[in-house]
Amino acid sequence: MSVTLTDQDKITLRTAAYGAVSLLAAAGATGSPHKVATQGSIALASATGLVGHVLADKSTGMDLSGKSVAELADRVLPALTASVHLLKRQAPAEADNFRSTVLVAVEAAAQAQKGEPGPTMADMARKITEALDAA
């Protein structure tokens, strides 16, 4: 079975995945947010399957702007849930692939900090996981 995602579906997946990394970078702003973003992005770039192809495409159309972390979270957390829901409907194995890809990126991003992730970053990782599991 061939899966065809619309351009909007692909934007939603990219917004969710790269937005999760952006949320972690914002949560780790007291440390090295650029290292957090770099490690998370490398993990996303290592994705395979349909998810890997979508994440490797040009990132046009994503809106990861906002004046606050709350504004970013208002876009990203629902996009995470919508992405898993969309993939469960169209390609169930890819839903698991997307979820594990994002969680690997979250873990890689968290490990970019020296020592254990602080409570702010741990809380953001929990919110990301909850959004993935809400679908």
PDB file of N, CA, C and O in Angstrom, residues 2-72:
ATOM      1  N   SER A   2       0.655   2.098  -0.933  1.00  0.00           N
ATOM      2  CA  SER A   2       1.411   3.337  -1.039  1.00  0.00           C
ATOM      3  C   SER A   2       0.715   4.435  -0.242  1.00  0.00           C
ATOM      4  O   SER A   2      -0.506   4.598  -0.333  1.00  0.00           O
ATOM      5  N   VAL A   3       1.480   5.158   0.520  1.00  0.00           N
ATOM      6  CA  VAL A   3       0.928   6.236   1.338  1.00  0.00           C
ATOM      7  C   VAL A   3       1.216   7.558   0.644  1.00  0.00           C
ATOM      8  O   VAL A   3       2.357   7.848   0.288  1.00  0.00           O
ATOM      9  N   THR A   4       0.163   8.336   0.451  1.00  0.00           N
ATOM     10  CA  THR A   4       0.323   9.653  -0.147  1.00  0.00           C
ATOM     11  C   THR A   4      -0.071  10.700   0.879  1.00  0.00           C
ATOM     12  O   THR A   4      -1.217  10.736   1.336  1.00  0.00           O
ATOM     13  N   LEU A   5       0.888  11.509   1.253  1.00  0.00           N
ATOM     14  CA  LEU A   5       0.629  12.599   2.185  1.00  0.00           C
ATOM     15  C   LEU A   5       0.499  13.896   1.407  1.00  0.00           C
ATOM     16  O   LEU A   5       1.266  14.139   0.480  1.00  0.00           O
ATOM     17  N   THR A   6      -0.447  14.720   1.809  1.00  0.00           N
ATOM     18  CA  THR A   6      -0.595  16.031   1.182  1.00  0.00           C
ATOM     19  C   THR A   6       0.544  16.931   1.638  1.00  0.00           C
ATOM     20  O   THR A   6       1.243  16.626   2.621  1.00  0.00           O
ATOM     21  N   ASP A   7       0.714  18.040   0.942  1.00  0.00           N
ATOM     22  CA  ASP A   7       1.733  19.011   1.357  1.00  0.00           C
ATOM     23  C   ASP A   7       1.457  19.492   2.776  1.00  0.00           C
ATOM     24  O   ASP A   7       2.378  19.664   3.572  1.00  0.00           O
ATOM     25  N   GLN A   8       0.176  19.700   3.111  1.00  0.00           N
ATOM     26  CA  GLN A   8      -0.180  20.143   4.458  1.00  0.00           C
ATOM     27  C   GLN A   8       0.150  19.074   5.495  1.00  0.00           C
ATOM     28  O   GLN A   8       0.619  19.390   6.580  1.00  0.00           O
ATOM     29  N   ASP A   9      -0.068  17.800   5.153  1.00  0.00           N
ATOM     30  CA  ASP A   9       0.295  16.704   6.061  1.00  0.00           C
ATOM     31  C   ASP A   9       1.797  16.741   6.357  1.00  0.00           C
ATOM     32  O   ASP A   9       2.221  16.597   7.507  1.00  0.00           O
ATOM     33  N   LYS A  10       2.588  16.945   5.314  1.00  0.00           N
ATOM     34  CA  LYS A  10       4.043  16.981   5.478  1.00  0.00           C
ATOM     35  C   LYS A  10       4.474  18.173   6.332  1.00  0.00           C
ATOM     36  O   LYS A  10       5.365  18.044   7.181  1.00  0.00           O
ATOM     37  N   ILE A  11       3.832  19.317   6.143  1.00  0.00           N
ATOM     38  CA  ILE A  11       4.141  20.496   6.962  1.00  0.00           C
ATOM     39  C   ILE A  11       3.808  20.214   8.422  1.00  0.00           C
ATOM     40  O   ILE A  11       4.568  20.581   9.323  1.00  0.00           O
ATOM     41  N   THR A  12       2.685  19.548   8.648  1.00  0.00           N
ATOM     42  CA  THR A  12       2.295  19.210  10.021  1.00  0.00           C
ATOM     43  C   THR A  12       3.334  18.304  10.668  1.00  0.00           C
ATOM     44  O   THR A  12       3.742  18.532  11.817  1.00  0.00           O
ATOM     45  N   LEU A  13       3.800  17.288   9.940  1.00  0.00           N
ATOM     46  CA  LEU A  13       4.815  16.374  10.481  1.00  0.00           C
ATOM     47  C   LEU A  13       6.116  17.112  10.784  1.00  0.00           C
ATOM     48  O   LEU A  13       6.718  16.909  11.848  1.00  0.00           O
ATOM     49  N   ARG A  14       6.556  17.943   9.858  1.00  0.00           N
ATOM     50  CA  ARG A  14       7.808  18.688  10.077  1.00  0.00           C
ATOM     51  C   ARG A  14       7.663  19.692  11.214  1.00  0.00           C
ATOM     52  O   ARG A  14       8.578  19.857  12.027  1.00  0.00           O
ATOM     53  N   THR A  15       6.512  20.383  11.268  1.00  0.00           N
ATOM     54  CA  THR A  15       6.273  21.340  12.352  1.00  0.00           C
ATOM     55  C   THR A  15       6.322  20.625  13.699  1.00  0.00           C
ATOM     56  O   THR A  15       6.912  21.124  14.660  1.00  0.00           O
ATOM     57  N   ALA A  16       5.705  19.456  13.760  1.00  0.00           N
ATOM     58  CA  ALA A  16       5.682  18.692  15.007  1.00  0.00           C
ATOM     59  C   ALA A  16       7.089  18.271  15.422  1.00  0.00           C
ATOM     60  O   ALA A  16       7.508  18.498  16.568  1.00  0.00           O
ATOM     61  N   ALA A  17       7.820  17.656  14.522  1.00  0.00           N
ATOM     62  CA  ALA A  17       9.136  17.114  14.862  1.00  0.00           C
ATOM     63  C   ALA A  17      10.152  18.217  15.167  1.00  0.00           C
ATOM     64  O   ALA A  17      10.791  18.215  16.227  1.00  0.00           O
ATOM     65  N   TYR A  18      10.304  19.168  14.238  1.00  0.00           N
ATOM     66  CA  TYR A  18      11.279  20.236  14.461  1.00  0.00           C
ATOM     67  C   TYR A  18      10.809  21.191  15.549  1.00  0.00           C
ATOM     68  O   TYR A  18      11.622  21.781  16.268  1.00  0.00           O
ATOM     69  N   GLY A  19       9.502  21.304  15.709  1.00  0.00           N
ATOM     70  CA  GLY A  19       8.970  22.124  16.793  1.00  0.00           C
ATOM     71  C   GLY A  19       9.275  21.525  18.152  1.00  0.00           C
ATOM     72  O   GLY A  19       9.547  22.251  19.115  1.00  0.00           O
ATOM     73  N   ALA A  20       9.228  20.201  18.255  1.00  0.00           N
ATOM     74  CA  ALA A  20       9.579  19.546  19.519  1.00  0.00           C
ATOM     75  C   ALA A  20      11.020  19.877  19.906  1.00  0.00           C
ATOM     76  O   ALA A  20      11.313  20.192  21.066  1.00  0.00           O
ATOM     77  N   VAL A  21      11.908  19.844  18.931  1.00  0.00           N
ATOM     78  CA  VAL A  21      13.310  20.189  19.190  1.00  0.00           C
ATOM     79  C   VAL A  21      13.417  21.663  19.590  1.00  0.00           C
ATOM     80  O   VAL A  21      14.162  22.011  20.517  1.00  0.00           O
ATOM     81  N   SER A  22      12.658  22.522  18.935  1.00  0.00           N
ATOM     82  CA  SER A  22      12.667  23.947  19.277  1.00  0.00           C
ATOM     83  C   SER A  22      12.163  24.185  20.699  1.00  0.00           C
ATOM     84  O   SER A  22      12.698  25.033  21.426  1.00  0.00           O
ATOM     85  N   LEU A  23      11.127  23.456  21.102  1.00  0.00           N
ATOM     86  CA  LEU A  23      10.624  23.583  22.472  1.00  0.00           C
ATOM     87  C   LEU A  23      11.685  23.173  23.487  1.00  0.00           C
ATOM     88  O   LEU A  23      11.857  23.819  24.519  1.00  0.00           O
ATOM     89  N   LEU A  24      12.418  22.105  23.187  1.00  0.00           N
ATOM     90  CA  LEU A  24      13.477  21.670  24.094  1.00  0.00           C
ATOM     91  C   LEU A  24      14.617  22.683  24.143  1.00  0.00           C
ATOM     92  O   LEU A  24      15.177  22.932  25.204  1.00  0.00           O
ATOM     93  N   ALA A  25      14.944  23.273  23.005  1.00  0.00           N
ATOM     94  CA  ALA A  25      15.991  24.293  22.992  1.00  0.00           C
ATOM     95  C   ALA A  25      15.564  25.485  23.843  1.00  0.00           C
ATOM     96  O   ALA A  25      16.379  26.045  24.588  1.00  0.00           O
ATOM     97  N   ALA A  26      14.304  25.858  23.749  1.00  0.00           N
ATOM     98  CA  ALA A  26      13.799  26.965  24.562  1.00  0.00           C
ATOM     99  C   ALA A  26      13.816  26.599  26.047  1.00  0.00           C
ATOM    100  O   ALA A  26      14.162  27.426  26.895  1.00  0.00           O
ATOM    101  N   ALA A  27      13.465  25.357  26.352  1.00  0.00           N
ATOM    102  CA  ALA A  27      13.454  24.908  27.746  1.00  0.00           C
ATOM    103  C   ALA A  27      14.867  24.805  28.307  1.00  0.00           C
ATOM    104  O   ALA A  27      15.074  24.920  29.511  1.00  0.00           O
ATOM    105  N   GLY A  28      15.843  24.601  27.435  1.00  0.00           N
ATOM    106  CA  GLY A  28      17.233  24.492  27.871  1.00  0.00           C
ATOM    107  C   GLY A  28      18.012  25.769  27.639  1.00  0.00           C
ATOM    108  O   GLY A  28      19.233  25.738  27.520  1.00  0.00           O
ATOM    109  N   ALA A  29      17.317  26.898  27.591  1.00  0.00           N
ATOM    110  CA  ALA A  29      17.950  28.169  27.243  1.00  0.00           C
ATOM    111  C   ALA A  29      19.019  28.612  28.234  1.00  0.00           C
ATOM    112  O   ALA A  29      19.899  29.386  27.878  1.00  0.00           O
ATOM    113  N   THR A  30      18.975  28.125  29.457  1.00  0.00           N
ATOM    114  CA  THR A  30      19.996  28.528  30.422  1.00  0.00           C
ATOM    115  C   THR A  30      21.309  27.791  30.204  1.00  0.00           C
ATOM    116  O   THR A  30      22.336  28.199  30.716  1.00  0.00           O
ATOM    117  N   GLY A  31      21.271  26.713  29.434  1.00  0.00           N
ATOM    118  CA  GLY A  31      22.482  25.944  29.138  1.00  0.00           C
ATOM    119  C   GLY A  31      23.009  26.322  27.764  1.00  0.00           C
ATOM    120  O   GLY A  31      23.433  27.441  27.535  1.00  0.00           O
ATOM    121  N   SER A  32      22.936  25.379  26.837  1.00  0.00           N
ATOM    122  CA  SER A  32      23.401  25.589  25.467  1.00  0.00           C
ATOM    123  C   SER A  32      22.275  25.254  24.503  1.00  0.00           C
ATOM    124  O   SER A  32      22.239  24.148  23.949  1.00  0.00           O
ATOM    125  N   PRO A  33      21.351  26.189  24.269  1.00  0.00           N
ATOM    126  CA  PRO A  33      20.215  25.872  23.403  1.00  0.00           C
ATOM    127  C   PRO A  33      20.634  25.476  21.993  1.00  0.00           C
ATOM    128  O   PRO A  33      19.972  24.650  21.367  1.00  0.00           O
ATOM    129  N   HIS A  34      21.741  26.026  21.487  1.00  0.00           N
ATOM    130  CA  HIS A  34      22.174  25.649  20.139  1.00  0.00           C
ATOM    131  C   HIS A  34      22.644  24.195  20.095  1.00  0.00           C
ATOM    132  O   HIS A  34      22.424  23.496  19.113  1.00  0.00           O
ATOM    133  N   LYS A  35      23.258  23.708  21.166  1.00  0.00           N
ATOM    134  CA  LYS A  35      23.659  22.298  21.219  1.00  0.00           C
ATOM    135  C   LYS A  35      22.431  21.400  21.296  1.00  0.00           C
ATOM    136  O   LYS A  35      22.390  20.336  20.672  1.00  0.00           O
ATOM    137  N   VAL A  36      21.437  21.830  22.059  1.00  0.00           N
ATOM    138  CA  VAL A  36      20.190  21.079  22.168  1.00  0.00           C
ATOM    139  C   VAL A  36      19.552  20.969  20.786  1.00  0.00           C
ATOM    140  O   VAL A  36      19.168  19.885  20.336  1.00  0.00           O
ATOM    141  N   ALA A  37      19.446  22.110  20.092  1.00  0.00           N
ATOM    142  CA  ALA A  37      18.832  22.130  18.765  1.00  0.00           C
ATOM    143  C   ALA A  37      19.630  21.301  17.770  1.00  0.00           C
ATOM    144  O   ALA A  37      19.053  20.571  16.959  1.00  0.00           O
ATOM    145  N   THR A  38      20.942  21.391  17.839  1.00  0.00           N
ATOM    146  CA  THR A  38      21.791  20.641  16.913  1.00  0.00           C
ATOM    147  C   THR A  38      21.632  19.141  17.107  1.00  0.00           C
ATOM    148  O   THR A  38      21.422  18.396  16.144  1.00  0.00           O
ATOM    149  N   GLN A  39      21.719  18.678  18.353  1.00  0.00           N
ATOM    150  CA  GLN A  39      21.616  17.241  18.615  1.00  0.00           C
ATOM    151  C   GLN A  39      20.226  16.714  18.260  1.00  0.00           C
ATOM    152  O   GLN A  39      20.095  15.632  17.683  1.00  0.00           O
ATOM    153  N   GLY A  40      19.192  17.477  18.578  1.00  0.00           N
ATOM    154  CA  GLY A  40      17.840  17.063  18.226  1.00  0.00           C
ATOM    155  C   GLY A  40      17.638  17.005  16.730  1.00  0.00           C
ATOM    156  O   GLY A  40      17.033  16.072  16.195  1.00  0.00           O
ATOM    157  N   SER A  41      18.163  17.990  16.015  1.00  0.00           N
ATOM    158  CA  SER A  41      18.027  18.031  14.554  1.00  0.00           C
ATOM    159  C   SER A  41      18.798  16.909  13.878  1.00  0.00           C
ATOM    160  O   SER A  41      18.328  16.329  12.889  1.00  0.00           O
ATOM    161  N   ILE A  42      19.962  16.580  14.409  1.00  0.00           N
ATOM    162  CA  ILE A  42      20.729  15.457  13.862  1.00  0.00           C
ATOM    163  C   ILE A  42      19.930  14.172  14.019  1.00  0.00           C
ATOM    164  O   ILE A  42      19.877  13.345  13.100  1.00  0.00           O
ATOM    165  N   ALA A  43      19.296  14.000  15.162  1.00  0.00           N
ATOM    166  CA  ALA A  43      18.471  12.803  15.378  1.00  0.00           C
ATOM    167  C   ALA A  43      17.323  12.754  14.380  1.00  0.00           C
ATOM    168  O   ALA A  43      17.021  11.695  13.823  1.00  0.00           O
ATOM    169  N   LEU A  44      16.679  13.885  14.120  1.00  0.00           N
ATOM    170  CA  LEU A  44      15.580  13.913  13.154  1.00  0.00           C
ATOM    171  C   LEU A  44      16.084  13.620  11.744  1.00  0.00           C
ATOM    172  O   LEU A  44      15.421  12.932  10.968  1.00  0.00           O
ATOM    173  N   ALA A  45      17.259  14.119  11.418  1.00  0.00           N
ATOM    174  CA  ALA A  45      17.834  13.889  10.090  1.00  0.00           C
ATOM    175  C   ALA A  45      18.222  12.429   9.886  1.00  0.00           C
ATOM    176  O   ALA A  45      18.414  11.993   8.749  1.00  0.00           O
ATOM    177  N   SER A  46      18.322  11.674  10.969  1.00  0.00           N
ATOM    178  CA  SER A  46      18.687  10.257  10.888  1.00  0.00           C
ATOM    179  C   SER A  46      17.474   9.350  10.749  1.00  0.00           C
ATOM    180  O   SER A  46      17.617   8.123  10.718  1.00  0.00           O
ATOM    181  N   ALA A  47      16.291   9.939  10.660  1.00  0.00           N
ATOM    182  CA  ALA A  47      15.061   9.138  10.562  1.00  0.00           C
ATOM    183  C   ALA A  47      15.038   8.359   9.251  1.00  0.00           C
ATOM    184  O   ALA A  47      15.608   8.772   8.243  1.00  0.00           O
ATOM    185  N   THR A  48      14.341   7.234   9.274  1.00  0.00           N
ATOM    186  CA  THR A  48      14.205   6.388   8.094  1.00  0.00           C
ATOM    187  C   THR A  48      12.733   6.259   7.720  1.00  0.00           C
ATOM    188  O   THR A  48      11.861   6.778   8.403  1.00  0.00           O
ATOM    189  N   GLY A  49      12.475   5.539   6.648  1.00  0.00           N
ATOM    190  CA  GLY A  49      11.107   5.296   6.207  1.00  0.00           C
ATOM    191  C   GLY A  49      10.439   6.557   5.686  1.00  0.00           C
ATOM    192  O   GLY A  49      11.099   7.561   5.380  1.00  0.00           O
ATOM    193  N   LEU A  50       9.128   6.498   5.588  1.00  0.00           N
ATOM    194  CA  LEU A  50       8.357   7.648   5.119  1.00  0.00           C
ATOM    195  C   LEU A  50       8.636   8.883   5.967  1.00  0.00           C
ATOM    196  O   LEU A  50       8.828   9.980   5.442  1.00  0.00           O
ATOM    197  N   VAL A  51       8.712   8.704   7.279  1.00  0.00           N
ATOM    198  CA  VAL A  51       8.991   9.816   8.184  1.00  0.00           C
ATOM    199  C   VAL A  51      10.339  10.454   7.839  1.00  0.00           C
ATOM    200  O   VAL A  51      10.466  11.674   7.777  1.00  0.00           O
ATOM    201  N   GLY A  52      11.333   9.638   7.613  1.00  0.00           N
ATOM    202  CA  GLY A  52      12.653  10.159   7.252  1.00  0.00           C
ATOM    203  C   GLY A  52      12.620  10.969   5.973  1.00  0.00           C
ATOM    204  O   GLY A  52      13.243  12.025   5.876  1.00  0.00           O
ATOM    205  N   HIS A  53      11.864  10.490   4.987  1.00  0.00           N
ATOM    206  CA  HIS A  53      11.757  11.231   3.726  1.00  0.00           C
ATOM    207  C   HIS A  53      11.066  12.574   3.935  1.00  0.00           C
ATOM    208  O   HIS A  53      11.492  13.591   3.387  1.00  0.00           O
ATOM    209  N   VAL A  54      10.005  12.578   4.721  1.00  0.00           N
ATOM    210  CA  VAL A  54       9.272  13.830   4.973  1.00  0.00           C
ATOM    211  C   VAL A  54      10.151  14.817   5.732  1.00  0.00           C
ATOM    212  O   VAL A  54      10.212  16.003   5.383  1.00  0.00           O
ATOM    213  N   LEU A  55      10.848  14.346   6.756  1.00  0.00           N
ATOM    214  CA  LEU A  55      11.680  15.246   7.554  1.00  0.00           C
ATOM    215  C   LEU A  55      12.891  15.750   6.774  1.00  0.00           C
ATOM    216  O   LEU A  55      13.411  16.818   7.066  1.00  0.00           O
ATOM    217  N   ALA A  56      13.315  14.996   5.770  1.00  0.00           N
ATOM    218  CA  ALA A  56      14.465  15.403   4.966  1.00  0.00           C
ATOM    219  C   ALA A  56      14.090  16.421   3.890  1.00  0.00           C
ATOM    220  O   ALA A  56      14.964  17.105   3.357  1.00  0.00           O
ATOM    221  N   ASP A  57      12.801  16.522   3.567  1.00  0.00           N
ATOM    222  CA  ASP A  57      12.356  17.495   2.566  1.00  0.00           C
ATOM    223  C   ASP A  57      12.627  18.912   3.043  1.00  0.00           C
ATOM    224  O   ASP A  57      12.848  19.155   4.237  1.00  0.00           O
ATOM    225  N   LYS A  58      12.534  19.847   2.111  1.00  0.00           N
ATOM    226  CA  LYS A  58      12.686  21.262   2.464  1.00  0.00           C
ATOM    227  C   LYS A  58      11.708  21.618   3.569  1.00  0.00           C
ATOM    228  O   LYS A  58      10.572  21.155   3.587  1.00  0.00           O
ATOM    229  N   SER A  59      12.142  22.462   4.464  1.00  0.00           N
ATOM    230  CA  SER A  59      11.336  22.816   5.630  1.00  0.00           C
ATOM    231  C   SER A  59      10.427  24.014   5.386  1.00  0.00           C
ATOM    232  O   SER A  59      10.064  24.708   6.322  1.00  0.00           O
ATOM    233  N   THR A  60      10.070  24.275   4.166  1.00  0.00           N
ATOM    234  CA  THR A  60       9.219  25.422   3.898  1.00  0.00           C
ATOM    235  C   THR A  60       7.814  25.182   4.430  1.00  0.00           C
ATOM    236  O   THR A  60       7.346  24.054   4.500  1.00  0.00           O
ATOM    237  N   GLY A  61       7.166  26.255   4.832  1.00  0.00           N
ATOM    238  CA  GLY A  61       5.792  26.186   5.302  1.00  0.00           C
ATOM    239  C   GLY A  61       5.649  26.017   6.795  1.00  0.00           C
ATOM    240  O   GLY A  61       4.568  26.221   7.330  1.00  0.00           O
ATOM    241  N   MET A  62       6.723  25.652   7.488  1.00  0.00           N
ATOM    242  CA  MET A  62       6.633  25.504   8.947  1.00  0.00           C
ATOM    243  C   MET A  62       6.595  26.882   9.591  1.00  0.00           C
ATOM    244  O   MET A  62       7.284  27.789   9.151  1.00  0.00           O
ATOM    245  N   ASP A  63       5.799  27.016  10.629  1.00  0.00           N
ATOM    246  CA  ASP A  63       5.773  28.257  11.391  1.00  0.00           C
ATOM    247  C   ASP A  63       6.166  27.934  12.823  1.00  0.00           C
ATOM    248  O   ASP A  63       5.353  27.480  13.614  1.00  0.00           O
ATOM    249  N   LEU A  64       7.428  28.153  13.120  1.00  0.00           N
ATOM    250  CA  LEU A  64       7.937  27.908  14.461  1.00  0.00           C
ATOM    251  C   LEU A  64       8.270  29.218  15.161  1.00  0.00           C
ATOM    252  O   LEU A  64       9.098  29.257  16.059  1.00  0.00           O
ATOM    253  N   SER A  65       7.598  30.270  14.733  1.00  0.00           N
ATOM    254  CA  SER A  65       7.834  31.573  15.351  1.00  0.00           C
ATOM    255  C   SER A  65       6.909  31.751  16.542  1.00  0.00           C
ATOM    256  O   SER A  65       5.992  30.962  16.765  1.00  0.00           O
ATOM    257  N   GLY A  66       7.147  32.776  17.273  1.00  0.00           N
ATOM    258  CA  GLY A  66       6.311  33.102  18.421  1.00  0.00           C
ATOM    259  C   GLY A  66       7.064  34.006  19.366  1.00  0.00           C
ATOM    260  O   GLY A  66       8.291  34.032  19.381  1.00  0.00           O
ATOM    261  N   LYS A  67       6.307  34.754  20.135  1.00  0.00           N
ATOM    262  CA  LYS A  67       6.919  35.674  21.087  1.00  0.00           C
ATOM    263  C   LYS A  67       7.241  34.988  22.407  1.00  0.00           C
ATOM    264  O   LYS A  67       7.901  35.566  23.256  1.00  0.00           O
ATOM    265  N   SER A  68       6.757  33.762  22.554  1.00  0.00           N
ATOM    266  CA  SER A  68       6.993  33.047  23.805  1.00  0.00           C
ATOM    267  C   SER A  68       7.015  31.549  23.540  1.00  0.00           C
ATOM    268  O   SER A  68       6.572  31.079  22.484  1.00  0.00           O
ATOM    269  N   VAL A  69       7.490  30.824  24.519  1.00  0.00           N
ATOM    270  CA  VAL A  69       7.476  29.371  24.434  1.00  0.00           C
ATOM    271  C   VAL A  69       6.027  28.881  24.395  1.00  0.00           C
ATOM    272  O   VAL A  69       5.704  27.928  23.687  1.00  0.00           O
ATOM    273  N   ALA A  70       5.154  29.579  25.099  1.00  0.00           N
ATOM    274  CA  ALA A  70       3.736  29.191  25.116  1.00  0.00           C
ATOM    275  C   ALA A  70       3.133  29.264  23.713  1.00  0.00           C
ATOM    276  O   ALA A  70       2.376  28.364  23.318  1.00  0.00           O
ATOM    277  N   GLU A  71       3.467  30.304  22.946  1.00  0.00           N
ATOM    278  CA  GLU A  71       2.950  30.410  21.574  1.00  0.00           C
ATOM    279  C   GLU A  71       3.471  29.274  20.707  1.00  0.00           C
ATOM    280  O   GLU A  71       2.732  28.714  19.902  1.00  0.00           O
ATOM    281  N   LEU A  72       4.736  28.948  20.856  1.00  0.00           N
ATOM    282  CA  LEU A  72       5.313  27.840  20.105  1.00  0.00           C
ATOM    283  C   LEU A  72       4.639  26.523  20.507  1.00  0.00           C
ATOM    284  O   LEU A  72       4.259  25.731  19.652  1.00  0.00           O
TER     285      LEU A  72
END
